[in-house]
Short mmCIF file of C-alpha atoms in Angstrom, two decimals:
data_model
loop_
_atom_site.label_atom_id
_atom_site.label_comp_id
_atom_site.label_asym_id
_atom_site.label_seq_id
_atom_site.Cartn_x
_atom_site.Cartn_y
_atom_site.Cartn_z
CA UNK A 1 84.13 182.71 85.15
CA UNK A 2 85.96 184.39 88.07
CA UNK A 3 86.15 182.89 91.55
CA UNK A 4 83.78 185.58 92.83
CA UNK A 5 81.21 184.76 90.18
CA UNK A 6 81.57 181.07 90.97
CA UNK A 7 80.90 181.77 94.64
CA UNK A 8 77.83 183.81 93.71
CA UNK A 9 76.63 180.95 91.52
CA UNK A 10 77.07 178.51 94.40
CA UNK A 11 75.20 180.93 96.65
CA UNK A 12 72.25 180.70 94.26
CA UNK A 13 72.41 176.93 93.96
CA UNK A 14 73.03 175.97 97.60
CA UNK A 15 71.55 177.17 100.86
CA UNK A 16 74.47 179.30 102.01
CA UNK A 17 72.20 181.64 103.98
CA UNK A 18 71.14 178.67 106.09
CA UNK A 19 74.77 177.57 106.49
CA UNK A 20 75.78 181.05 107.59
CA UNK A 21 72.94 181.17 110.10
CA UNK A 22 73.90 177.75 111.44
CA UNK A 23 77.56 178.76 111.83
CA UNK A 24 76.46 181.94 113.59
CA UNK A 25 74.27 179.98 116.02
CA UNK A 26 77.12 177.56 116.73
CA UNK A 27 79.51 180.46 117.37
CA UNK A 28 77.08 182.24 119.70
CA UNK A 29 76.31 178.97 121.46
CA UNK A 30 79.98 178.23 122.02
CA UNK A 31 80.55 181.74 123.34
CA UNK A 32 77.69 181.36 125.84
CA UNK A 33 78.99 177.93 126.83
CA UNK A 34 82.55 179.20 127.30
CA UNK A 35 81.46 182.21 129.35
CA UNK A 36 78.75 180.69 131.53
CA UNK A 37 78.94 176.89 131.50
CA UNK A 38 82.48 175.75 130.72
CA UNK A 39 84.22 175.14 134.01
CA UNK A 40 87.75 176.39 134.37
CA UNK A 41 89.83 173.64 135.94
CA UNK A 42 93.46 172.57 136.17
CA UNK A 43 94.75 169.41 134.49
CA UNK A 44 97.87 168.03 136.12
CA UNK A 45 99.93 165.70 133.92
CA UNK A 46 103.00 163.61 134.76
CA UNK A 47 104.76 162.93 131.47
CA UNK A 48 107.62 160.40 131.29
CA UNK A 49 109.85 162.04 128.69
CA UNK A 50 112.61 159.43 128.66
CA UNK A 51 113.56 156.06 130.11
CA UNK A 52 117.22 155.53 129.23
CA UNK A 53 119.67 152.84 130.29
CA UNK A 54 122.90 154.37 131.60
CA UNK A 55 124.97 151.41 130.29
CA UNK A 56 123.53 149.58 127.31
CA UNK A 57 125.84 146.67 126.48
CA UNK A 58 125.23 145.07 123.09
CA UNK A 59 127.53 142.10 123.80
CA UNK A 60 128.00 139.88 126.87
CA UNK A 61 131.59 140.45 128.04
CA UNK A 62 132.41 137.71 130.57
CA UNK A 63 135.22 139.51 132.38
CA UNK A 64 133.35 142.82 132.62
CA UNK A 65 132.06 143.79 136.05
CA UNK A 66 129.63 146.65 136.71
CA UNK A 67 129.44 147.87 140.29
CA UNK A 68 127.24 150.58 141.72
CA UNK A 69 127.58 151.36 145.42
CA UNK A 70 129.24 148.00 146.07
CA UNK A 71 126.49 146.13 144.19
CA UNK A 72 127.47 143.95 141.22
CA UNK A 73 124.74 144.92 138.74
CA UNK A 74 125.76 142.37 136.15
CA UNK A 75 125.78 139.49 138.59
CA UNK A 76 122.43 140.50 140.09
CA UNK A 77 120.99 141.04 136.59
CA UNK A 78 120.23 144.68 137.27
CA UNK A 79 120.68 147.83 135.18
CA UNK A 80 120.81 151.57 135.78
CA UNK A 81 117.99 153.50 134.12
CA UNK A 82 117.66 157.29 134.09
CA UNK A 83 114.03 158.41 134.00
CA UNK A 84 112.92 162.01 133.36
CA UNK A 85 109.44 163.17 134.31
CA UNK A 86 107.79 166.47 133.41
CA UNK A 87 105.08 167.76 135.76
CA UNK A 88 102.81 170.25 133.97
CA UNK A 89 99.43 171.95 134.23
CA UNK A 90 97.62 171.45 130.91
CA UNK A 91 94.32 172.89 132.08
CA UNK A 92 92.79 176.36 131.86
CA UNK A 93 93.06 177.27 135.56
CA UNK A 94 96.06 177.59 137.90
CA UNK A 95 96.88 175.28 140.81
CA UNK A 96 97.51 177.32 143.97
CA UNK A 97 99.12 176.24 147.25
CA UNK A 98 95.67 176.21 148.86
CA UNK A 99 94.41 173.74 146.24
CA UNK A 100 96.59 170.94 147.67
CA UNK A 101 94.93 168.85 150.38
CA UNK A 102 97.14 169.39 153.43
CA UNK A 103 96.80 165.87 154.88
CA UNK A 104 97.78 164.05 151.67
CA UNK A 105 101.35 164.11 150.28
CA UNK A 106 101.97 165.08 146.68
CA UNK A 107 104.37 163.36 144.29
CA UNK A 108 104.79 160.00 142.55
CA UNK A 109 105.96 156.47 143.24
CA UNK A 110 108.61 154.64 141.20
CA UNK A 111 107.34 151.21 140.16
CA UNK A 112 109.27 148.36 138.50
CA UNK A 113 112.48 149.78 139.95
CA UNK A 114 114.24 151.28 142.96
CA UNK A 115 115.54 154.79 143.46
CA UNK A 116 119.34 154.78 143.21
CA UNK A 117 119.94 158.50 143.71
CA UNK A 118 117.69 161.33 144.93
CA UNK A 119 115.76 163.17 142.18
CA UNK A 120 116.90 166.57 140.91
CA UNK A 121 115.31 169.36 138.89
CA UNK A 122 116.80 169.74 135.40
CA UNK A 123 114.62 172.44 133.79
CA UNK A 124 111.40 174.41 134.24
CA UNK A 125 109.18 176.99 132.60
CA UNK A 126 110.20 179.72 135.08
CA UNK A 127 112.89 180.44 137.67
CA UNK A 128 110.44 180.19 140.55
CA UNK A 129 110.45 176.39 140.29
CA UNK A 130 114.25 176.19 140.39
CA UNK A 131 114.26 177.91 143.79
CA UNK A 132 111.15 176.39 145.34
CA UNK A 133 110.61 172.85 144.04
CA UNK A 134 112.20 170.46 146.54
CA UNK A 135 112.13 166.65 146.59
CA UNK A 136 112.37 163.99 149.28
CA UNK A 137 112.20 160.20 149.13
CA UNK A 138 111.43 157.25 151.39
CA UNK A 139 112.37 153.57 151.45
CA UNK A 140 109.23 152.62 149.48
CA UNK A 141 110.41 154.50 146.36
CA UNK A 142 108.01 157.37 146.91
CA UNK A 143 109.16 160.79 145.70
CA UNK A 144 107.53 163.68 147.55
CA UNK A 145 107.31 167.08 145.85
CA UNK A 146 106.86 170.37 147.68
CA UNK A 147 103.38 171.78 147.07
CA UNK A 148 104.12 174.76 144.85
CA UNK A 149 101.65 176.77 142.73
CA UNK A 150 101.59 175.76 139.06
CA UNK A 151 99.92 178.13 136.62
CA UNK A 152 98.36 176.76 133.43
CA UNK A 153 100.90 175.87 130.73
CA UNK A 154 103.70 175.84 133.32
CA UNK A 155 105.94 172.86 134.05
CA UNK A 156 109.09 171.54 135.71
CA UNK A 157 111.17 168.46 134.82
CA UNK A 158 112.84 166.07 137.24
CA UNK A 159 115.36 163.25 136.64
CA UNK A 160 115.72 160.11 138.76
CA UNK A 161 118.40 157.43 138.57
CA UNK A 162 116.87 154.00 139.20
CA UNK A 163 117.99 150.37 139.43
CA UNK A 164 115.76 147.93 137.54
CA UNK A 165 115.76 144.29 136.55
CA UNK A 166 117.31 143.67 133.14
CA UNK A 167 114.72 144.03 130.39
CA UNK A 168 112.41 146.23 132.49
CA UNK A 169 111.88 149.97 132.57
CA UNK A 170 110.66 151.94 135.58
CA UNK A 171 107.20 153.48 135.63
CA UNK A 172 105.48 156.00 137.91
CA UNK A 173 102.22 156.31 139.82
CA UNK A 174 101.27 159.90 140.80
CA UNK A 175 99.59 160.57 144.15
CA UNK A 176 98.02 163.59 145.82
CA UNK A 177 94.70 165.39 146.17
CA UNK A 178 94.20 168.73 144.41
CA UNK A 179 91.04 170.83 144.47
CA UNK A 180 89.44 171.23 141.05
CA UNK A 181 90.87 168.06 139.53
CA UNK A 182 88.34 165.50 138.41
CA UNK A 183 89.50 161.93 138.57
CA UNK A 184 93.12 160.87 138.80
CA UNK A 185 96.25 162.78 137.91
CA UNK A 186 97.13 161.81 134.34
CA UNK A 187 100.25 159.88 133.40
CA UNK A 188 101.59 160.22 129.84
CA UNK A 189 104.52 158.23 128.44
CA UNK A 190 105.95 160.33 125.63
CA UNK A 191 109.06 158.16 125.36
CA UNK A 192 106.96 155.37 123.87
CA UNK A 193 107.04 156.40 120.22
CA UNK A 194 104.80 153.70 118.76
CA UNK A 195 102.87 152.66 121.86
CA UNK A 196 102.36 156.14 123.20
CA UNK A 197 99.68 156.28 125.87
CA UNK A 198 97.59 159.34 125.34
CA UNK A 199 94.86 161.12 127.24
CA UNK A 200 91.26 160.28 126.53
CA UNK A 201 89.59 161.87 123.52
CA UNK A 202 87.44 164.13 125.70
CA UNK A 203 90.41 165.37 127.74
CA UNK A 204 92.43 166.08 124.59
CA UNK A 205 89.38 167.91 123.23
CA UNK A 206 88.95 170.12 126.30
CA UNK A 207 92.64 170.78 127.01
CA UNK A 208 93.85 174.31 126.41
CA UNK A 209 92.89 177.84 127.37
CA UNK A 210 89.81 179.72 126.23
CA UNK A 211 91.93 181.61 123.69
CA UNK A 212 93.17 178.32 122.22
CA UNK A 213 89.59 177.09 121.83
CA UNK A 214 88.52 180.34 120.13
CA UNK A 215 91.51 180.09 117.76
CA UNK A 216 90.62 176.47 117.01
CA UNK A 217 87.01 177.44 116.28
CA UNK A 218 87.96 180.06 113.68
CA UNK A 219 90.66 177.79 112.23
CA UNK A 220 88.16 174.96 111.75
CA UNK A 221 85.61 177.44 110.40
CA UNK A 222 88.16 178.65 107.84
CA UNK A 223 88.99 175.05 106.88
CA UNK A 224 85.29 174.22 106.43
CA UNK A 225 84.79 177.31 104.25
CA UNK A 226 87.90 176.51 102.21
CA UNK A 227 86.86 172.89 101.67
CA UNK A 228 83.32 174.01 100.79
CA UNK A 229 84.68 176.40 98.15
CA UNK A 230 87.10 173.80 96.78
CA UNK A 231 84.24 171.34 96.44
CA UNK A 232 81.57 173.86 95.47
CA UNK A 233 83.39 175.65 92.63
CA UNK A 234 84.16 172.48 90.62
CA UNK A 235 80.67 171.18 91.38
CA UNK A 236 79.16 174.46 90.18
CA UNK A 237 81.23 174.43 86.99
CA UNK A 238 80.34 170.81 86.28
CA UNK A 239 76.68 171.55 86.93
CA UNK A 240 76.79 174.57 84.59
CA UNK A 241 78.52 172.49 81.92
CA UNK A 242 75.90 169.73 82.14
CA UNK A 243 73.06 172.27 82.11
CA UNK A 244 74.47 174.04 79.04
CA UNK A 245 74.86 170.72 77.23
CA UNK A 246 71.23 169.89 77.97
CA UNK A 247 70.13 173.25 76.59
CA UNK A 248 72.25 172.84 73.45
CA UNK A 249 70.80 169.36 72.93
CA UNK A 250 67.25 170.70 73.36
CA UNK A 251 67.91 173.48 70.83
CA UNK A 252 69.41 171.02 68.32
CA UNK A 253 66.39 168.73 68.68
CA UNK A 254 64.02 171.67 68.23
CA UNK A 255 65.79 172.78 65.06
CA UNK A 256 65.33 169.31 63.54
CA UNK A 257 61.64 168.96 64.37
CA UNK A 258 60.39 172.53 64.17
CA UNK A 259 57.38 173.03 61.94
CA UNK A 260 58.11 176.69 61.31
CA UNK A 261 61.03 177.84 59.27
CA UNK A 262 63.72 179.32 61.50
CA UNK A 263 63.80 183.09 61.21
CA UNK A 264 66.25 185.85 61.97
CA UNK A 265 64.86 185.88 65.52
CA UNK A 266 65.65 182.25 66.28
CA UNK A 267 69.15 182.82 67.62
CA UNK A 268 67.89 185.62 69.88
CA UNK A 269 65.36 183.22 71.44
CA UNK A 270 67.95 180.46 71.75
CA UNK A 271 70.41 182.85 73.42
CA UNK A 272 67.74 183.88 75.93
CA UNK A 273 67.10 180.21 76.71
CA UNK A 274 70.79 179.34 77.12
CA UNK A 275 71.49 182.37 79.26
CA UNK A 276 68.38 182.64 81.44
CA UNK A 277 66.66 179.25 81.28
CA UNK A 278 63.24 177.85 80.51
CA UNK A 279 61.30 179.88 83.09
CA UNK A 280 62.42 183.15 81.46
CA UNK A 281 61.11 182.01 78.07
CA UNK A 282 57.71 181.38 79.64
CA UNK A 283 57.81 184.73 81.44
CA UNK A 284 58.84 186.58 78.27
CA UNK A 285 55.98 185.05 76.25
CA UNK A 286 53.44 186.01 78.90
CA UNK A 287 54.82 189.56 79.14
CA UNK A 288 54.94 190.19 75.38
CA UNK A 289 51.35 188.96 75.02
CA UNK A 290 50.11 191.46 77.61
CA UNK A 291 50.65 194.98 76.35
CA UNK A 292 49.86 196.55 79.71
CA UNK A 293 52.43 194.49 81.62
CA UNK A 294 55.02 195.02 78.88
CA UNK A 295 54.63 198.78 79.08
CA UNK A 296 54.92 198.67 82.88
CA UNK A 297 58.19 196.80 82.55
CA UNK A 298 59.44 199.34 80.04
CA UNK A 299 58.43 202.18 82.35
CA UNK A 300 60.19 200.42 85.20
CA UNK A 301 63.38 200.41 83.20
CA UNK A 302 63.12 204.18 83.18
CA UNK A 303 62.13 205.04 86.75
CA UNK A 304 61.65 201.80 88.80
CA UNK A 305 58.24 202.98 90.12
CA UNK A 306 56.62 199.62 89.53
CA UNK A 307 59.37 197.53 91.07
CA UNK A 308 57.41 195.84 93.86
CA UNK A 309 54.37 194.80 91.83
CA UNK A 310 56.50 193.67 88.90
CA UNK A 311 58.72 191.75 91.26
CA UNK A 312 55.73 189.65 92.35
CA UNK A 313 54.76 189.10 88.72
CA UNK A 314 58.28 187.95 87.90
CA UNK A 315 58.53 185.66 90.93
CA UNK A 316 55.26 183.94 90.06
CA UNK A 317 56.89 182.51 86.92
CA UNK A 318 59.89 181.03 88.76
CA UNK A 319 60.28 177.63 90.46
CA UNK A 320 59.54 177.83 94.19
CA UNK A 321 62.94 176.52 95.26
CA UNK A 322 64.59 179.64 93.77
CA UNK A 323 62.47 182.12 95.71
CA UNK A 324 65.20 183.55 97.87
CA UNK A 325 64.20 187.21 97.74
CA UNK A 326 67.63 188.84 97.84
CA UNK A 327 69.20 186.50 95.30
CA UNK A 328 66.14 186.59 93.03
CA UNK A 329 66.05 190.40 93.14
CA UNK A 330 69.54 190.48 91.62
CA UNK A 331 68.54 187.90 89.01
CA UNK A 332 65.36 189.85 88.34
CA UNK A 333 67.09 193.15 87.70
CA UNK A 334 69.81 191.61 85.55
CA UNK A 335 67.61 189.43 83.33
CA UNK A 336 64.86 192.04 82.84
CA UNK A 337 67.32 194.66 81.64
CA UNK A 338 69.24 192.21 79.47
CA UNK A 339 66.17 190.71 77.76
CA UNK A 340 64.20 193.91 77.14
CA UNK A 341 67.27 195.90 76.07
CA UNK A 342 68.11 193.19 73.53
CA UNK A 343 64.56 193.22 72.17
CA UNK A 344 64.65 197.02 71.85
CA UNK A 345 68.10 197.07 70.24
CA UNK A 346 67.07 194.43 67.67
CA UNK A 347 63.84 196.37 66.96
CA UNK A 348 61.72 193.40 68.03
CA UNK A 349 59.95 195.84 70.36
CA UNK A 350 59.15 198.88 68.25
CA UNK A 351 59.16 201.84 70.64
CA UNK A 352 58.26 204.20 67.83
CA UNK A 353 55.05 202.26 67.19
CA UNK A 354 53.49 202.01 70.69
CA UNK A 355 55.90 199.24 71.74
CA UNK A 356 54.47 196.81 69.23
CA UNK A 357 56.14 193.39 69.22
CA UNK A 358 57.10 191.79 65.91
CA UNK A 359 54.47 189.10 65.19
CA UNK A 360 57.02 186.70 63.70
CA UNK A 361 59.08 186.83 66.89
CA UNK A 362 56.01 186.20 69.04
CA UNK A 363 54.96 183.27 66.87
CA UNK A 364 58.37 181.63 67.03
CA UNK A 365 58.70 182.32 70.77
CA UNK A 366 55.31 180.67 71.34
CA UNK A 367 56.36 177.63 69.29
CA UNK A 368 59.64 177.26 71.19
CA UNK A 369 57.92 177.66 74.57
CA UNK A 370 55.38 174.99 73.59
CA UNK A 371 58.26 172.67 72.67
CA UNK A 372 59.98 173.28 76.03
CA UNK A 373 56.79 172.46 77.91
CA UNK A 374 56.47 169.14 76.06
CA UNK A 375 60.04 167.89 76.40
#
């Protein structure tokens, strides 16, 4: 069975029309939410990229002296640590100069250490920052940053040389008031490989531009469809295998206990059962016992004039859970043509004799249908 046929089989067995409708509703709902309800806002993040000791001595050398600006670092149990901080806008809206509150400074404070040298810019996402981002410091280890506009997905990186106690690493505390931000400015510590402090789940979920969210939606939708197919195709094949085994077992049991002697028509009936199922055997018996309905079906095969009324007759013989009109219409057309064409080709329906049905076939079909109803 091809992949396409497997998918069609799954479409019959599972409620894919409902799933498609649900996915459509979710997509429309997300679009409405993104356009009318989702607030565009900036997300300012201070990310500590590295915290590196300038001199990392593995052994204690007694005669070694380390001086920095006339201070004996070894004697005072201090060390030089270079910290790099990236300031970036991870939101979906830009930060303009007017968004900064004029009476509150913007920047960050060095904690667990002292500033040894003024900060300097080492890289940025665009040249504008190289020419316009300026820093200043005070005696309390505060680093003040000029209030420059930062578009979404833009950044600049600053390095600061600090003096810390041995065994400690400097940290930062951002400060400033920016319009549109909710809560505090986030601090991320990327240098911590195993103990990395991340943003909250909700902030990670909402980070990114509208285009990123749309791309994520279709990516996840594709993954769901792919997983559904990977699960559904094997499930469908296993289900078909089990169903065929049940039918073969039922036929074998019938052959052992049948009261009538099996005729030349037996295999035709068994093939109908294996291919189309129990409900088609019941429908076929009813149709062949009603000459008027049989002739209408035969006429339909020629000109399809009776399609709607015959469709209702066919559907009445099927289990209710299979009554999906579009799917059943395909099944209806295929099985009707296959069954009646086989009966005509094997001369079980004698078209030259007013469409008379072979009595032996009818008798055996009735016996097999009775057996199926009892099992």
